[in-house]
Coordinates of C-alpha atoms in Angstrom, one line a residue:
Chain A
S21 CA 11.5 3.5 13.2
Q22 CA 12.8 4.8 9.9
K23 CA 10.9 7.8 8.7
I24 CA 10.9 9.8 5.5
E25 CA 9.5 13.4 5.7
Q26 CA 8.7 15.5 2.7
N27 CA 7.9 18.8 4.5
S28 CA 6.1 20.6 1.7
E29 CA 2.7 19.1 0.8
A30 CA 2.5 21.5 -2.2
L31 CA 4.8 23.7 -4.2
N32 CA 3.8 26.2 -6.9
I33 CA 6.4 27.6 -9.3
Q34 CA 6.5 29.5 -12.5
E35 CA 7.3 27.8 -15.8
G36 CA 11.0 27.9 -16.5
K37 CA 12.1 28.2 -12.9
T38 CA 13.9 25.5 -10.9
A39 CA 11.7 23.5 -8.6
T40 CA 13.4 22.1 -5.4
L41 CA 11.8 19.5 -3.3
T42 CA 13.1 18.3 0.0
C43 CA 13.2 14.9 1.6
N44 CA 14.5 14.4 5.2
Y45 CA 15.1 11.0 6.8
T46 CA 15.6 9.9 10.4
N47 CA 18.0 7.5 12.1
Y48 CA 20.8 6.0 10.1
S49 CA 21.6 6.9 6.5
P50 CA 20.0 4.5 4.1
A51 CA 22.1 2.7 1.4
Y52 CA 20.2 4.8 -1.2
L53 CA 17.2 7.1 -1.7
Q54 CA 14.7 7.0 -4.5
W55 CA 12.5 9.6 -6.1
Y56 CA 9.3 8.7 -7.9
R57 CA 6.7 10.7 -9.8
Q58 CA 3.0 10.0 -9.4
D59 CA 0.2 11.4 -11.6
P60 CA -3.5 11.3 -10.5
G61 CA -5.0 7.9 -10.8
R62 CA -1.6 6.3 -11.7
G63 CA 1.0 4.3 -9.8
P64 CA 4.4 5.8 -8.9
V65 CA 7.0 5.9 -11.6
F66 CA 10.6 5.5 -10.7
L67 CA 12.8 8.5 -11.6
L68 CA 16.2 8.4 -9.9
L69 CA 18.2 6.4 -7.3
I70 CA 21.1 8.0 -5.5
R71 CA 23.4 5.9 -3.3
E72 CA 24.9 6.9 0.0
N73 CA 28.3 7.5 -1.4
E74 CA 27.1 9.7 -4.2
K75 CA 26.7 13.4 -3.6
E76 CA 24.8 14.1 -6.7
K77 CA 23.1 12.4 -9.7
R78 CA 21.6 13.9 -12.8
K79 CA 19.2 12.7 -15.5
E80 CA 18.2 15.2 -18.2
R81 CA 16.5 18.1 -16.3
L82 CA 16.5 16.3 -13.0
K83 CA 19.1 16.5 -10.3
V84 CA 19.2 14.7 -6.9
T85 CA 21.6 15.3 -4.0
F86 CA 22.2 13.2 -0.9
D87 CA 23.6 14.9 2.2
T88 CA 24.3 12.3 5.0
T89 CA 25.3 15.1 7.4
L90 CA 22.0 16.9 7.0
K91 CA 20.1 13.6 6.5
Q92 CA 18.5 15.1 3.5
S93 CA 18.0 14.7 -0.2
L94 CA 17.1 17.5 -2.6
F95 CA 15.3 16.9 -5.9
H96 CA 15.6 19.6 -8.5
I97 CA 13.8 20.1 -11.8
T98 CA 15.4 22.7 -13.9
A99 CA 13.6 24.7 -16.6
S100 CA 10.3 23.4 -15.2
Q101 CA 7.4 22.8 -17.5
P102 CA 3.6 22.5 -16.9
A103 CA 4.0 18.8 -17.8
D104 CA 6.2 18.4 -14.8
S105 CA 3.2 19.0 -12.6
A106 CA 2.7 15.9 -10.4
T107 CA 3.3 14.5 -7.0
Y108 CA 6.9 13.6 -6.2
L109 CA 7.6 10.9 -3.7
C110 CA 10.9 10.2 -1.8
A111 CA 11.5 6.6 -0.6
R112 CA 14.2 4.8 1.4
P113 CA 14.9 1.1 1.9
N114 CA 14.3 -0.4 5.3
S115 CA 17.0 -2.2 7.3
G116 CA 17.1 -6.0 7.1
G117 CA 15.4 -6.0 3.7
Y118 CA 16.7 -3.5 1.3
Q119 CA 13.9 -4.0 -1.1
K120 CA 11.2 -3.0 1.3
V121 CA 10.9 0.7 1.0
T122 CA 9.3 3.4 3.1
F123 CA 7.7 6.3 1.2
G124 CA 7.2 9.9 2.2
T125 CA 3.8 11.5 1.8
G126 CA 4.9 13.3 -1.3
T127 CA 5.1 16.9 -2.5
K128 CA 2.5 18.0 -5.1
L129 CA 4.2 20.3 -7.6
Q130 CA 2.3 22.7 -9.8
V131 CA 4.1 24.4 -12.6
I132 CA 2.2 27.5 -13.6
P133 CA 2.5 28.6 -17.3
Chain B
E23 CA 6.9 -4.6 -22.9
A24 CA 3.8 -4.8 -20.9
G25 CA 3.9 -3.1 -17.5
V26 CA 2.5 -4.2 -14.2
T27 CA -1.3 -4.6 -14.5
Q28 CA -3.9 -4.7 -11.7
F29 CA -7.5 -5.8 -11.7
P30 CA -10.0 -4.4 -11.0
S31 CA -9.2 -0.7 -11.3
H32 CA -12.0 0.1 -8.9
S33 CA -14.1 -1.9 -6.4
V34 CA -16.9 -0.8 -4.2
I35 CA -18.1 -3.3 -1.6
E36 CA -20.0 -3.4 1.6
K37 CA -18.5 -4.0 5.0
G38 CA -18.3 -7.7 5.7
Q39 CA -17.9 -8.8 2.0
T40 CA -14.9 -10.3 0.4
V41 CA -12.8 -8.7 -2.3
T42 CA -9.9 -10.2 -4.3
L43 CA -7.4 -8.0 -6.0
R44 CA -5.1 -9.3 -8.8
C45 CA -1.7 -8.2 -9.9
D46 CA 0.2 -9.3 -13.0
P47 CA 3.9 -8.3 -12.7
I48 CA 6.2 -7.7 -15.5
S49 CA 7.2 -11.0 -17.1
G50 CA 10.4 -12.3 -15.6
H51 CA 10.3 -10.2 -12.4
D52 CA 10.9 -12.5 -9.4
N53 CA 10.0 -9.8 -6.9
L54 CA 6.4 -8.8 -6.3
Y55 CA 5.2 -6.2 -3.8
W56 CA 1.9 -5.1 -2.4
Y57 CA 1.5 -1.6 -1.0
R58 CA -1.5 0.4 0.2
R59 CA -2.3 4.1 0.4
V60 CA -5.2 5.1 2.6
M61 CA -6.6 8.6 2.4
G62 CA -4.2 11.3 3.4
K63 CA -1.4 8.9 4.3
E64 CA 1.8 7.7 2.7
I65 CA 2.1 4.6 0.6
K66 CA 2.8 1.7 3.0
F67 CA 4.4 -1.6 2.3
L68 CA 2.2 -4.7 2.9
L69 CA 4.3 -7.7 1.7
H70 CA 7.0 -8.9 -0.6
F71 CA 7.1 -12.2 -2.7
V72 CA 10.2 -13.6 -4.2
K73 CA 8.8 -15.9 -6.8
E74 CA 6.1 -17.9 -5.0
S75 CA 7.6 -17.4 -1.5
K76 CA 6.6 -14.7 1.0
Q77 CA 9.8 -12.9 1.8
D78 CA 8.4 -10.3 4.1
E79 CA 4.8 -9.9 5.2
S80 CA 5.4 -7.6 8.1
G81 CA 3.2 -4.9 6.7
M82 CA 0.0 -6.9 6.5
P83 CA -2.5 -5.3 8.8
N84 CA -4.2 -8.4 10.2
N85 CA -5.3 -11.9 9.4
R86 CA -8.2 -10.6 7.2
F87 CA -5.7 -10.1 4.5
L88 CA -4.3 -13.0 2.5
A89 CA -1.8 -12.8 -0.3
E90 CA -0.9 -15.6 -2.7
R91 CA 1.4 -16.0 -5.6
T92 CA 1.0 -19.6 -6.8
G93 CA 3.4 -20.5 -9.5
G94 CA 5.4 -17.4 -9.0
T95 CA 3.5 -15.4 -11.7
Y96 CA 0.5 -13.3 -10.8
S97 CA -0.6 -12.6 -7.3
T98 CA -3.8 -12.1 -5.5
L99 CA -4.7 -10.2 -2.4
K100 CA -7.9 -11.2 -0.7
V101 CA -9.6 -9.2 2.1
Q102 CA -12.1 -11.1 4.0
P103 CA -14.2 -9.8 5.6
A104 CA -13.6 -6.2 4.5
E105 CA -13.9 -3.4 7.0
L106 CA -14.4 0.3 6.5
E107 CA -10.7 1.1 7.3
D108 CA -9.6 -1.2 4.4
S109 CA -10.6 1.5 1.9
G110 CA -7.7 2.9 0.0
V111 CA -5.6 2.4 -3.1
Y112 CA -3.7 -0.9 -3.3
F113 CA -0.7 -0.9 -5.5
C114 CA 1.4 -3.8 -6.8
A115 CA 4.9 -3.5 -7.9
S116 CA 7.5 -5.8 -9.4
S117 CA 11.3 -5.8 -9.8
Q118 CA 14.0 -8.0 -11.2
Y119 CA 16.0 -10.1 -8.8
N120 CA 18.5 -8.0 -6.9
S121 CA 17.2 -4.7 -8.4
E122 CA 16.2 -1.8 -6.3
T123 CA 14.0 -0.3 -9.1
Q124 CA 10.3 -1.2 -8.6
Y125 CA 7.7 -0.8 -11.3
F126 CA 4.3 0.0 -10.1
G127 CA 0.9 -0.9 -11.4
P128 CA -2.0 1.6 -11.7
G129 CA -3.5 0.5 -8.4
T130 CA -6.9 -0.8 -7.4
R131 CA -9.2 1.7 -5.7
L132 CA -11.1 0.0 -3.0
L133 CA -14.1 1.6 -1.2
V134 CA -15.7 -0.3 1.6
L135 CA -19.1 1.1 2.6

């Protein structure tokens, strides 16, 4: 089966620092990986998608990498702010149906002022 | 533009009762998905509609769950009869045809007592 693992359940960092979240996958490399943000009582909100042939993608203070050798994606938030505190989810598509995705359990980020 | 909406936001029922959840996708989105998150676990795929057709229902737990999308607009997910292990948060998401980006609703929190 295709699994997504986000090893850190929680991560606390100081405001202004860079937060780095890790997502590891098993089996074959997916065509893409997605990162979502989820706030308490809300549904996930799509942030970024990175394709297999892309090493890195950026969006404002966010940066995502995709390393097919390590079978890993890293999600960075630079100059972190308390408003960035949320749970961040990694997701991959399943084979045979690219729109069916498998989610990781998420990493809860707390940015301390 | 209105996002994905779900009704009700919360539901508390007794074991053996029936509950129907509703999802209204973003207008024009052909793809509609149902997901579920049970306590302490990751968000898991239940099924995927393309317009009114079930594209993939491999994640449906058992025949107590019935999803419909008559007319290809809103969708309902009925649980009958509900069991204790059905408790969790049920999310609906929608996307445009051939798009990997899914937009999630706020979820319905179901508690079966």
